[in-house]
PDB file of C-alpha atoms in Angstrom:
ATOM      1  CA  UNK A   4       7.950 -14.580  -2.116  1.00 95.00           C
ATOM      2  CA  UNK A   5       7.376 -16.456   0.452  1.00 96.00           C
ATOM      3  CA  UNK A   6       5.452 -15.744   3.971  1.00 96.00           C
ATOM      4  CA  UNK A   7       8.596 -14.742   5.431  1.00 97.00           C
ATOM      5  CA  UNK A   8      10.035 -12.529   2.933  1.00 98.00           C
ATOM      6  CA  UNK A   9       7.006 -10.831   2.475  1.00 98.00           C
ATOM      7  CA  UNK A  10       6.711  -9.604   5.826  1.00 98.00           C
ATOM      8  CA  UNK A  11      10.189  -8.738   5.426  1.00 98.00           C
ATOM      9  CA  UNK A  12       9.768  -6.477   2.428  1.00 98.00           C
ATOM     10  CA  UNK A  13       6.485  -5.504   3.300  1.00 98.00           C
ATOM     11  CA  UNK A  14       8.126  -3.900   6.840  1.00 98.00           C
ATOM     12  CA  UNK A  15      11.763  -2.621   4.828  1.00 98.00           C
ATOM     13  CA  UNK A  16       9.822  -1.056   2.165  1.00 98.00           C
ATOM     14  CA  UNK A  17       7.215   1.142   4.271  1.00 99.00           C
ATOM     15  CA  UNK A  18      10.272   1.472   6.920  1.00 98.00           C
ATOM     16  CA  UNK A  19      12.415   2.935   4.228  1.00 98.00           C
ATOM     17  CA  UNK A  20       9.092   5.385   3.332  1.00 99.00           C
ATOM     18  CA  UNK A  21       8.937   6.165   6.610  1.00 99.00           C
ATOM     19  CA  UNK A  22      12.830   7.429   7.029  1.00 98.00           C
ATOM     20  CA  UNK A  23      12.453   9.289   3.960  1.00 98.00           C
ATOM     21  CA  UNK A  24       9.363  10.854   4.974  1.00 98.00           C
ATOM     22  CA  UNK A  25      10.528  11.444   8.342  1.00 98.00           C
ATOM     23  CA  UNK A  26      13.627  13.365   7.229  1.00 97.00           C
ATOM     24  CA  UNK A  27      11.817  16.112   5.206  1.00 97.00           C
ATOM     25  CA  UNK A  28      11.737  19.490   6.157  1.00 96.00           C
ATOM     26  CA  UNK A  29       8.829  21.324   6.530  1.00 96.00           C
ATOM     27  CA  UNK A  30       8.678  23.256   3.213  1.00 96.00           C
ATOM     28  CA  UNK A  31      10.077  19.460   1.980  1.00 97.00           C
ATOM     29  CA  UNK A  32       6.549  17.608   3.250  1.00 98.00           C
ATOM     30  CA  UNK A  33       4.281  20.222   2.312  1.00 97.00           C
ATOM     31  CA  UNK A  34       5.808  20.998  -1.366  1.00 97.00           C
ATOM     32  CA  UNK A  35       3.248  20.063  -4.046  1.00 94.00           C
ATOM     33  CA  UNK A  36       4.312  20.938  -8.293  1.00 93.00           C
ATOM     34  CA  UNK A  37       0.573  22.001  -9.697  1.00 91.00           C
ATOM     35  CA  UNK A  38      -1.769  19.088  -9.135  1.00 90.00           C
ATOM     36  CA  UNK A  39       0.773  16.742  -7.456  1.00 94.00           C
ATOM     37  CA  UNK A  40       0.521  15.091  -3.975  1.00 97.00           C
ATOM     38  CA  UNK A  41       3.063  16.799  -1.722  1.00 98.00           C
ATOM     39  CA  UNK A  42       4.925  14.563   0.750  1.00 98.00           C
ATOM     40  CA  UNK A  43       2.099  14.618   3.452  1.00 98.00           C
ATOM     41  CA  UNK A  44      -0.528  13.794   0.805  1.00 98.00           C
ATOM     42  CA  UNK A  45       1.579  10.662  -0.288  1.00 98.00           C
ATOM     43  CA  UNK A  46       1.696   9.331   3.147  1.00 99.00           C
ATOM     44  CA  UNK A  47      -1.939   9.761   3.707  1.00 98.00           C
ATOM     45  CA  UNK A  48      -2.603   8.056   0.717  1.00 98.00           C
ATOM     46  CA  UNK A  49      -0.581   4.805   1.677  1.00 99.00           C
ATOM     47  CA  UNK A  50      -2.297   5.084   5.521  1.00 99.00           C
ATOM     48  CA  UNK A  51      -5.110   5.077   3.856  1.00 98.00           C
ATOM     49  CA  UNK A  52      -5.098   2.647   1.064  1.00 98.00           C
ATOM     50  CA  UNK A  53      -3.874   0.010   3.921  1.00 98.00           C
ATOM     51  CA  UNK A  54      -5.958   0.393   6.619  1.00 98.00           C
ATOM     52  CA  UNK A  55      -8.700  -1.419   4.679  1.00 98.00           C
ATOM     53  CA  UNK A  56      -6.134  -3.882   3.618  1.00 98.00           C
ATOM     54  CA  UNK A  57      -5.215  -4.576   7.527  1.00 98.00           C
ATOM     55  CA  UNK A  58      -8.861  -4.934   8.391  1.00 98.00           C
ATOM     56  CA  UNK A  59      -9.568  -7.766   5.651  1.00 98.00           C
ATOM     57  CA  UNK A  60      -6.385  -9.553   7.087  1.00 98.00           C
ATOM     58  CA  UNK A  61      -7.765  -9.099  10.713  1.00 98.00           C
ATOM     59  CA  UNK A  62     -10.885 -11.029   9.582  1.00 98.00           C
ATOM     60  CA  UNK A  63     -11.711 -14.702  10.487  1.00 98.00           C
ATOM     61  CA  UNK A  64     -10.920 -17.011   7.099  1.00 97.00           C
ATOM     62  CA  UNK A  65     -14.310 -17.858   6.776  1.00 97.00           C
ATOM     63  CA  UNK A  66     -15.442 -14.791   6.128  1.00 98.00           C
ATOM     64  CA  UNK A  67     -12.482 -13.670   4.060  1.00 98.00           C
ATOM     65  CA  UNK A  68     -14.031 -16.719   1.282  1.00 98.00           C
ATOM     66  CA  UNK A  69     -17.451 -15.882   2.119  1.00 98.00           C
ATOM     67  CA  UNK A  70     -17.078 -12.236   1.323  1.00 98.00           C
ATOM     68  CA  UNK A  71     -14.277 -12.153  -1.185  1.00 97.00           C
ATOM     69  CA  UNK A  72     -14.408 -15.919  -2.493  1.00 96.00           C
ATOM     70  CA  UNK A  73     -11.325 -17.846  -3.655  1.00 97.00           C
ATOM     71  CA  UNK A  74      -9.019 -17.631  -6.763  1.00 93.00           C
ATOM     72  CA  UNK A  75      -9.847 -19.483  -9.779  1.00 86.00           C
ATOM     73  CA  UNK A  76      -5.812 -19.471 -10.870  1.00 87.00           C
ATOM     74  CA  UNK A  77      -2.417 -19.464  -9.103  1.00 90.00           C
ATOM     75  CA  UNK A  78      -1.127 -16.362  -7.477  1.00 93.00           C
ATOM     76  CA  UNK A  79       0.586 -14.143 -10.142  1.00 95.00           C
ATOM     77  CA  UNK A  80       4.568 -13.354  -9.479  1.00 96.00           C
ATOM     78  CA  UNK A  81       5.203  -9.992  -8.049  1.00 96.00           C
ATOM     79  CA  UNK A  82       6.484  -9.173 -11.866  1.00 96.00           C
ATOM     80  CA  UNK A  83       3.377  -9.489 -12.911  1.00 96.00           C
ATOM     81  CA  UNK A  84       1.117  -7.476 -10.638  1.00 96.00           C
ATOM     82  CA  UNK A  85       3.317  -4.717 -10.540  1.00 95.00           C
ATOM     83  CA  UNK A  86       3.434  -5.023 -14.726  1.00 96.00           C
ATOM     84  CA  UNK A  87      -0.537  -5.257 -14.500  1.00 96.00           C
ATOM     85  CA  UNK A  88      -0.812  -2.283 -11.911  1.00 95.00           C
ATOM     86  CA  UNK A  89       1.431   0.221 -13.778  1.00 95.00           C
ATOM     87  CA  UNK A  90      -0.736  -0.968 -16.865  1.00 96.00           C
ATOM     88  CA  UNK A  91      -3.482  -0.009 -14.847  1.00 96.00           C
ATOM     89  CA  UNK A  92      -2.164   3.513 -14.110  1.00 94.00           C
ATOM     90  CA  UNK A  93      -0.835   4.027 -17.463  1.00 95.00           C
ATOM     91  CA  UNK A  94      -4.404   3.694 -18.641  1.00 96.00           C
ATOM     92  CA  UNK A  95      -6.150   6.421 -16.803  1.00 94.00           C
ATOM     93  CA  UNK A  96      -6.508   4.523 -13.289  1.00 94.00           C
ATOM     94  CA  UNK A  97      -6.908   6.784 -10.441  1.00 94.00           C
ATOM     95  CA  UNK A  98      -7.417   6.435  -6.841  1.00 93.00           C
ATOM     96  CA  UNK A  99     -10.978   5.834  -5.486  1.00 94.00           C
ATOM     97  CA  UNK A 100     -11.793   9.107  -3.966  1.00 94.00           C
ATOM     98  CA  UNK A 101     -12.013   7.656  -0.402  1.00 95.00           C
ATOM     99  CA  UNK A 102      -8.038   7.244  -0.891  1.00 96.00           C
ATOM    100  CA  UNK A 103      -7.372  10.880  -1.926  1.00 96.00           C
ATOM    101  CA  UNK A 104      -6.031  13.191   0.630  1.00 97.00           C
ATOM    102  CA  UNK A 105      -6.959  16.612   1.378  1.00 95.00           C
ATOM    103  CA  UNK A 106      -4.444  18.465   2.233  1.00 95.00           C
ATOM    104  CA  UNK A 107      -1.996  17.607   4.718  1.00 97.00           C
ATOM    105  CA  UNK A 108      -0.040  19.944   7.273  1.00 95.00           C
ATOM    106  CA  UNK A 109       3.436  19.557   9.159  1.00 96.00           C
ATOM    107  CA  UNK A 110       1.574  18.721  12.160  1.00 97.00           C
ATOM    108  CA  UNK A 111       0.276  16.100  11.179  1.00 98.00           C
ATOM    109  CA  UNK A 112       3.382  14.373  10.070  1.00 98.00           C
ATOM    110  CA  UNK A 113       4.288  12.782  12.896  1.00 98.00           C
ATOM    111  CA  UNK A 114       0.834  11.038  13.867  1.00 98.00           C
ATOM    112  CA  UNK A 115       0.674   9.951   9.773  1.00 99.00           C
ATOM    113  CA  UNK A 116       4.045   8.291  10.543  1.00 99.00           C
ATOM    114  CA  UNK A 117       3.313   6.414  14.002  1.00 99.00           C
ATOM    115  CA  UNK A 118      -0.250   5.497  12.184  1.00 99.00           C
ATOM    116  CA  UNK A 119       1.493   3.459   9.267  1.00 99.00           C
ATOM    117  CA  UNK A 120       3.893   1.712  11.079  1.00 98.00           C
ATOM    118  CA  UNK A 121       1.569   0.563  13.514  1.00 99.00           C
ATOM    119  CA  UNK A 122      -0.691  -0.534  10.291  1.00 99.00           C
ATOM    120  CA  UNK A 123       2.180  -2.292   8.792  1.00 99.00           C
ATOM    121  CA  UNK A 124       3.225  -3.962  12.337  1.00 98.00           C
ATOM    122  CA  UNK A 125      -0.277  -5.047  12.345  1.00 99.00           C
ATOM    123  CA  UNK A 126      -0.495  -6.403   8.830  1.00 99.00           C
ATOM    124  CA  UNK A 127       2.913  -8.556   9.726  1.00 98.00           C
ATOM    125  CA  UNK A 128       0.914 -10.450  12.692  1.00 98.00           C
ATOM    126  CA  UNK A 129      -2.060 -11.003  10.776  1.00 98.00           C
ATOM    127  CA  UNK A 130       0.063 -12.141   7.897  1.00 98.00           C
ATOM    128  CA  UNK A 131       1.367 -14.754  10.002  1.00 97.00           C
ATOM    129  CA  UNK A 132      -2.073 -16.293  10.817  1.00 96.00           C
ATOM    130  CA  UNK A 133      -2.139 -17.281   7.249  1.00 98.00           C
ATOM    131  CA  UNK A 134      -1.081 -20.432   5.565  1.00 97.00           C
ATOM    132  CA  UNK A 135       1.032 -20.137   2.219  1.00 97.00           C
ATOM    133  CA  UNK A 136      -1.624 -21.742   0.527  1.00 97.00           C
ATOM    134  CA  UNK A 137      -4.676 -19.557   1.889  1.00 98.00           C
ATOM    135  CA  UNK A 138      -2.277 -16.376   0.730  1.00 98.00           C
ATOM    136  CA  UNK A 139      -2.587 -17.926  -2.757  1.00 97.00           C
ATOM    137  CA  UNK A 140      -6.608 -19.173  -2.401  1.00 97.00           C
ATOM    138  CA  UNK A 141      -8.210 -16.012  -0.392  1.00 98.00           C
ATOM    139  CA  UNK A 142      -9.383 -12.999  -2.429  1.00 97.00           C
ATOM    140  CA  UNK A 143      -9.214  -9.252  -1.814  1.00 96.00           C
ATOM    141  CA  UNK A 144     -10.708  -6.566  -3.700  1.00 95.00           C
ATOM    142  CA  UNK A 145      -8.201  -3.856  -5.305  1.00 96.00           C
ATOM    143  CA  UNK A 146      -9.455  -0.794  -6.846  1.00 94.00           C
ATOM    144  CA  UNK A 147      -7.968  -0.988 -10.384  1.00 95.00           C
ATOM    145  CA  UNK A 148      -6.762  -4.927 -10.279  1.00 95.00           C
ATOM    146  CA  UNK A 149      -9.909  -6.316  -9.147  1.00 93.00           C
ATOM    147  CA  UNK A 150     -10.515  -9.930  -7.443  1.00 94.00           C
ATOM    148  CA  UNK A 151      -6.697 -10.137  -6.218  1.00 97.00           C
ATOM    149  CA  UNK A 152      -5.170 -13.142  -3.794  1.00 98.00           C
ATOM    150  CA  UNK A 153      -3.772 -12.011  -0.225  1.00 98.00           C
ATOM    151  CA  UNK A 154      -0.468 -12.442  -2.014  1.00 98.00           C
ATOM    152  CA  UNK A 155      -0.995 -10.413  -4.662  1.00 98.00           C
ATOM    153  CA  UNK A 156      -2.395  -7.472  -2.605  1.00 98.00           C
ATOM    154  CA  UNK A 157       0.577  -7.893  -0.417  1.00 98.00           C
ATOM    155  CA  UNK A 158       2.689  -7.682  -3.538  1.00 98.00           C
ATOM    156  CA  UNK A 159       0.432  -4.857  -4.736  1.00 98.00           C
ATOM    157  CA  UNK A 160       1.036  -3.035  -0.815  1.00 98.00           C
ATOM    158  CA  UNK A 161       4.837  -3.644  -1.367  1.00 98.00           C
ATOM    159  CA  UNK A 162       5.113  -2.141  -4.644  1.00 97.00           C
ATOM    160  CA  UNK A 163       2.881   1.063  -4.037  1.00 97.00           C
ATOM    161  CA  UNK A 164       4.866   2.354  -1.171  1.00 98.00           C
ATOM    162  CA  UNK A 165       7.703   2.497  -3.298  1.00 98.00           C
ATOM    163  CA  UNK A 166       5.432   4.060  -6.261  1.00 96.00           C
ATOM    164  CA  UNK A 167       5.060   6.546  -4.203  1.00 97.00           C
ATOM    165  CA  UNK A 168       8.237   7.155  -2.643  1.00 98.00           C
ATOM    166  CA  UNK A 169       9.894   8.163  -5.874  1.00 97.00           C
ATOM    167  CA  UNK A 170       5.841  10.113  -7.358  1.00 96.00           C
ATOM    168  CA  UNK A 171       7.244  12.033  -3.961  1.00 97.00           C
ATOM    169  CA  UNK A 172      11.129  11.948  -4.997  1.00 96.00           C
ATOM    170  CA  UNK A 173       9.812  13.485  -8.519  1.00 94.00           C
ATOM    171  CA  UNK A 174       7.585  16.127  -7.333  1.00 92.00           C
ATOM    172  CA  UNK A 175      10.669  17.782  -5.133  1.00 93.00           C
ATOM    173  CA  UNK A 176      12.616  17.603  -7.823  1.00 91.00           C
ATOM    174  CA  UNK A 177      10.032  21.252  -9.006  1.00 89.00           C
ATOM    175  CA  UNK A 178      11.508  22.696  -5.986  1.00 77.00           C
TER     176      UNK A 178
END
């Protein structure tokens, strides 16, 4: 994907979340089957596993390479991060505590919401900044997929909204 079309599909997907999210009822948004993440928990998760990712994109170039260094290969397709992430999963990976939610009330449903579209709003501008080839040259850290490009994280941010749009879709089906 190019620049454009991943700020496209970066904003659909999470917009799409969002809806979904938005249209749950209360018992909906707080349901959660044994140890799953009910609705609010989900969302929480995603606010919180890209607010780091917006910060590294707000950050001068520079220090992007000084901090994270640069890619030793060429960005791998969408395909094949999501392929490598769900390997990841299948293989005992687990969120970083930081990224695990407590548990998440009704009332905050509405703040969670405004909070990740503003994140992904931001990520779109800062996106921008970049070149195509400095998407493909600048590393990011990921939790469970390691040194990353910009391009794969955004392919990584793309794919784990939806992950956990149907984890969500799943866990009401309990209900």
């Amino acid at each position: 994907m190019n620049k454009t079309e991943l700020r496209d599909t970066l904003k659909n997907s999470h917009r799409t979340f969002i809806e979904y999210i938005r249209g749950m009822t209360i018992d909906e948004f707080e349901f959660s089957h044994q140890t799953k993440w009910s609705a609010g928990q989900q969302l929480k998760h995603i606010v919180l596993c890209i607010y780091p990712v917006v910060q590294v994109f707000g950050m001068p170039n520079t220090l992007i390479k000084n901090k994270f260094g640069l890619t030793e290969t060429n960005s791998l397709s969408y395909e094949k991060i999501l392929t490598d992430y769900l390997e990841q999963l299948n293989i005992g990976g687990k969120a970083p505590s930081p990224y695990v939610p407590g548990v998440i009330s009704e009332n905050e449903k509405e703040e969670l919401l405004n909070t990740l579209s503003k994140l992904i709003d931001q990520l779109n501008v800062e996106i921008e900044r970049f070149t195509e080839k400095e998407l493909d040259t600048l590393c990011i850290p990921h939790p469970l997929l390691k040194k990353i490009s910009l391009r794969e994280m955004l392919y990584n941010v793309i794919y784990h909204v939806k992950h956990h749009q149907n984890q969500t879709k799943n866990n009401l089906n309990y209900k």
